[in-house]
């Protein structure tokens, strides 16, 4: 993947504004974003390796809370004190709330066949609480611009994406601002 692009989203529930920039080269992908929510501002950085596996994540809120995670790219995670996080074993991707950007991570990394679901163990990061936990998710490509997203809690949405597999519309939660 080769990408050098800025994207903006408007959060619908809760109301947020996000701006992020993605730079992808054959060597790695680097993502930086800022989100303004009703209760805090959040800055995030994500680095992917040349296989599109998450290697580092840093989230910093305007109240000073910081969460930093490291992965070996094979699903073994540690925190900023190098303490292992065994609950995240085999998670290759992250899902950061509140942004639709991280929905693109498995879409970029995998080969897709229309109608065939793929399961993912995600490191789900809650920016409100600054916590991380394992979350099982399923994505199914429906056509060139649509993916069904499902999680273990029964939540489901059909996401509309662009040619770069970045979210355009996440019904009820996010809308891209062009």
Coordinates of C-alpha atoms in Angstrom, one line a residue:
X1 CA 0.0 0.0 0.0
X2 CA 1.2 3.5 -0.8
X3 CA -0.7 6.4 0.8
X4 CA -0.1 9.9 1.9
X5 CA -3.4 11.4 2.9
X6 CA -5.2 13.5 5.4
X7 CA -8.8 12.6 6.5
X8 CA -11.4 14.2 8.6
X9 CA -14.4 12.7 10.3
X10 CA -17.3 14.1 12.3
X11 CA -18.5 11.9 15.1
X12 CA -22.3 11.7 15.4
X13 CA -22.7 10.0 18.8
X14 CA -21.0 11.5 20.7
X15 CA -20.3 14.6 18.6
X16 CA -16.6 14.7 17.8
X17 CA -14.2 16.1 15.2
X18 CA -11.1 14.2 14.0
X19 CA -8.3 14.9 11.7
X20 CA -5.7 12.3 10.9
X21 CA -2.9 11.8 8.5
X22 CA -1.7 8.4 7.0
X23 CA 1.7 8.0 5.4
X24 CA 2.3 4.5 4.0
X25 CA 5.5 3.4 2.2
X26 CA 6.9 -0.1 1.4
X27 CA 8.8 0.1 4.7
X28 CA 6.0 1.0 7.1
X29 CA 2.8 3.0 7.7
X30 CA 2.6 5.9 10.2
X31 CA -0.7 7.3 11.4
X32 CA -1.2 10.5 13.5
X33 CA -4.6 11.8 14.5
X34 CA -6.3 14.2 16.8
X35 CA -9.8 14.0 18.1
X36 CA -11.8 16.6 20.0
X37 CA -14.6 15.1 22.1
X38 CA -17.1 16.8 24.4
X39 CA -15.0 15.7 27.4
X40 CA -11.3 15.7 26.2
X41 CA -8.9 16.0 23.4
X42 CA -7.0 12.9 22.2
X43 CA -3.9 12.6 20.1
X44 CA -2.9 9.2 18.7
X45 CA 0.0 7.7 16.8
X46 CA 0.1 4.2 15.3
X47 CA 2.9 2.6 13.5
X48 CA 2.5 -0.5 11.3
X49 CA 5.3 -2.6 9.9
X50 CA 5.8 -3.6 6.2
X51 CA 3.1 -6.4 6.6
X52 CA 0.6 -3.9 8.0
X53 CA 0.8 -5.4 11.5
X54 CA 0.5 -2.9 14.4
X55 CA 3.8 -2.4 16.1
X56 CA 3.3 0.7 18.3
X57 CA 0.4 2.7 19.6
X58 CA 0.5 5.9 21.7
X59 CA -2.6 7.6 22.9
X60 CA -2.4 10.9 24.9
X61 CA -5.3 12.8 26.2
X62 CA -5.3 16.5 27.1
X63 CA -5.8 15.7 30.7
X64 CA -2.4 14.0 30.7
X65 CA -3.5 10.4 30.6
X66 CA -1.2 8.3 28.3
X67 CA -1.5 4.8 27.1
X68 CA 1.3 3.2 25.1
X69 CA 1.4 -0.3 23.7
X70 CA 4.0 -2.3 21.8
X71 CA 3.6 -5.4 19.7
X72 CA 6.1 -7.8 18.1
X73 CA 3.8 -7.9 15.0
X74 CA 2.9 -11.5 15.8
X75 CA 0.2 -10.7 18.4
X76 CA 2.4 -10.5 21.5
X77 CA 1.8 -7.2 23.4
X78 CA 3.5 -5.2 26.2
X79 CA 2.8 -1.9 27.9
X80 CA 5.2 1.0 28.4
X81 CA 6.9 -0.7 31.3
X82 CA 7.6 -3.8 29.1
X83 CA 5.1 -5.8 31.0
X84 CA 3.5 -8.5 28.9
X85 CA -0.3 -8.3 28.2
X86 CA -1.3 -11.9 27.8
X87 CA -5.0 -11.1 27.3
X88 CA -4.1 -9.5 23.9
X89 CA -2.2 -12.6 22.6
X90 CA -2.8 -13.1 18.9
X91 CA -4.3 -9.6 18.4
X92 CA -2.7 -8.2 15.3
X93 CA -4.8 -5.1 15.0
X94 CA -6.2 -2.4 17.3
X95 CA -9.6 -0.8 17.4
X96 CA -9.4 2.6 19.0
X97 CA -12.6 4.4 20.3
X98 CA -13.5 7.1 19.2
X99 CA -12.2 6.8 15.6
X100 CA -13.2 5.0 12.5
X101 CA -9.6 5.0 11.2
X102 CA -8.7 1.8 13.0
X103 CA -11.5 -0.1 11.1
X104 CA -9.2 0.2 8.1
X105 CA -6.4 -1.8 9.6
X106 CA -7.8 -5.3 9.0
X107 CA -9.2 -4.1 5.6
X108 CA -5.7 -3.0 4.5
X109 CA -3.9 -6.1 5.7
X110 CA -6.1 -9.0 4.4
X111 CA -7.1 -10.4 1.1
X112 CA -10.9 -10.2 0.7
X113 CA -13.5 -12.3 -1.1
X114 CA -17.0 -10.9 -1.4
X115 CA -19.4 -12.6 1.0
X116 CA -16.7 -14.4 3.0
X117 CA -16.4 -13.3 6.7
X118 CA -13.1 -13.0 8.4
X119 CA -12.6 -13.1 12.2
X120 CA -10.2 -10.9 14.1
X121 CA -9.0 -10.7 17.7
X122 CA -8.6 -7.0 18.3
X123 CA -6.9 -5.0 21.0
X124 CA -9.8 -2.7 21.7
X125 CA -8.7 0.6 23.2
X126 CA -11.3 2.8 25.0
X127 CA -10.1 6.4 24.8
X128 CA -12.8 7.4 27.3
X129 CA -11.4 5.1 30.0
X130 CA -7.8 4.7 28.7
X131 CA -8.1 0.9 28.9
X132 CA -7.4 -1.9 26.5
X133 CA -9.1 -5.3 26.3
X134 CA -9.5 -8.1 23.7
X135 CA -12.5 -7.9 21.4
X136 CA -13.6 -10.5 18.8
X137 CA -14.8 -8.9 15.5
X138 CA -16.0 -10.1 12.1
X139 CA -15.7 -8.2 8.9
X140 CA -17.4 -9.3 5.6
X141 CA -16.9 -7.6 2.3
X142 CA -20.3 -7.0 0.7
X143 CA -19.2 -5.2 -2.5
X144 CA -16.4 -2.8 -3.6
X145 CA -17.3 -0.1 -1.1
X146 CA -19.2 -2.0 1.7
X147 CA -18.0 -4.1 4.7
X148 CA -20.3 -5.5 7.4
X149 CA -18.7 -5.0 10.8
X150 CA -19.8 -7.2 13.8
X151 CA -18.5 -7.6 17.3
X152 CA -19.1 -10.2 20.0
X153 CA -21.6 -7.9 21.8
X154 CA -24.0 -8.2 18.9
X155 CA -23.2 -4.7 17.5
X156 CA -23.4 -4.6 13.7
X157 CA -23.0 -1.9 11.0
X158 CA -22.4 -1.8 7.3
X159 CA -19.4 0.5 6.7
X160 CA -19.0 2.4 3.5
X161 CA -15.3 2.8 2.5
X162 CA -13.4 4.6 -0.3
X163 CA -10.9 3.1 -2.8
X164 CA -8.2 3.4 0.0
X165 CA -10.5 1.4 2.3
X166 CA -10.9 4.4 4.6
X167 CA -14.4 4.8 6.2
X168 CA -16.7 7.3 4.5
X169 CA -19.8 6.5 6.4
X170 CA -20.2 4.5 9.7
X171 CA -24.0 4.7 10.2
X172 CA -25.0 6.4 13.4
X173 CA -21.4 7.0 14.6
X174 CA -19.1 8.7 12.0
X175 CA -19.3 10.6 8.7
X176 CA -16.3 11.7 6.7
X177 CA -15.9 15.4 6.1
X178 CA -14.4 16.0 2.6

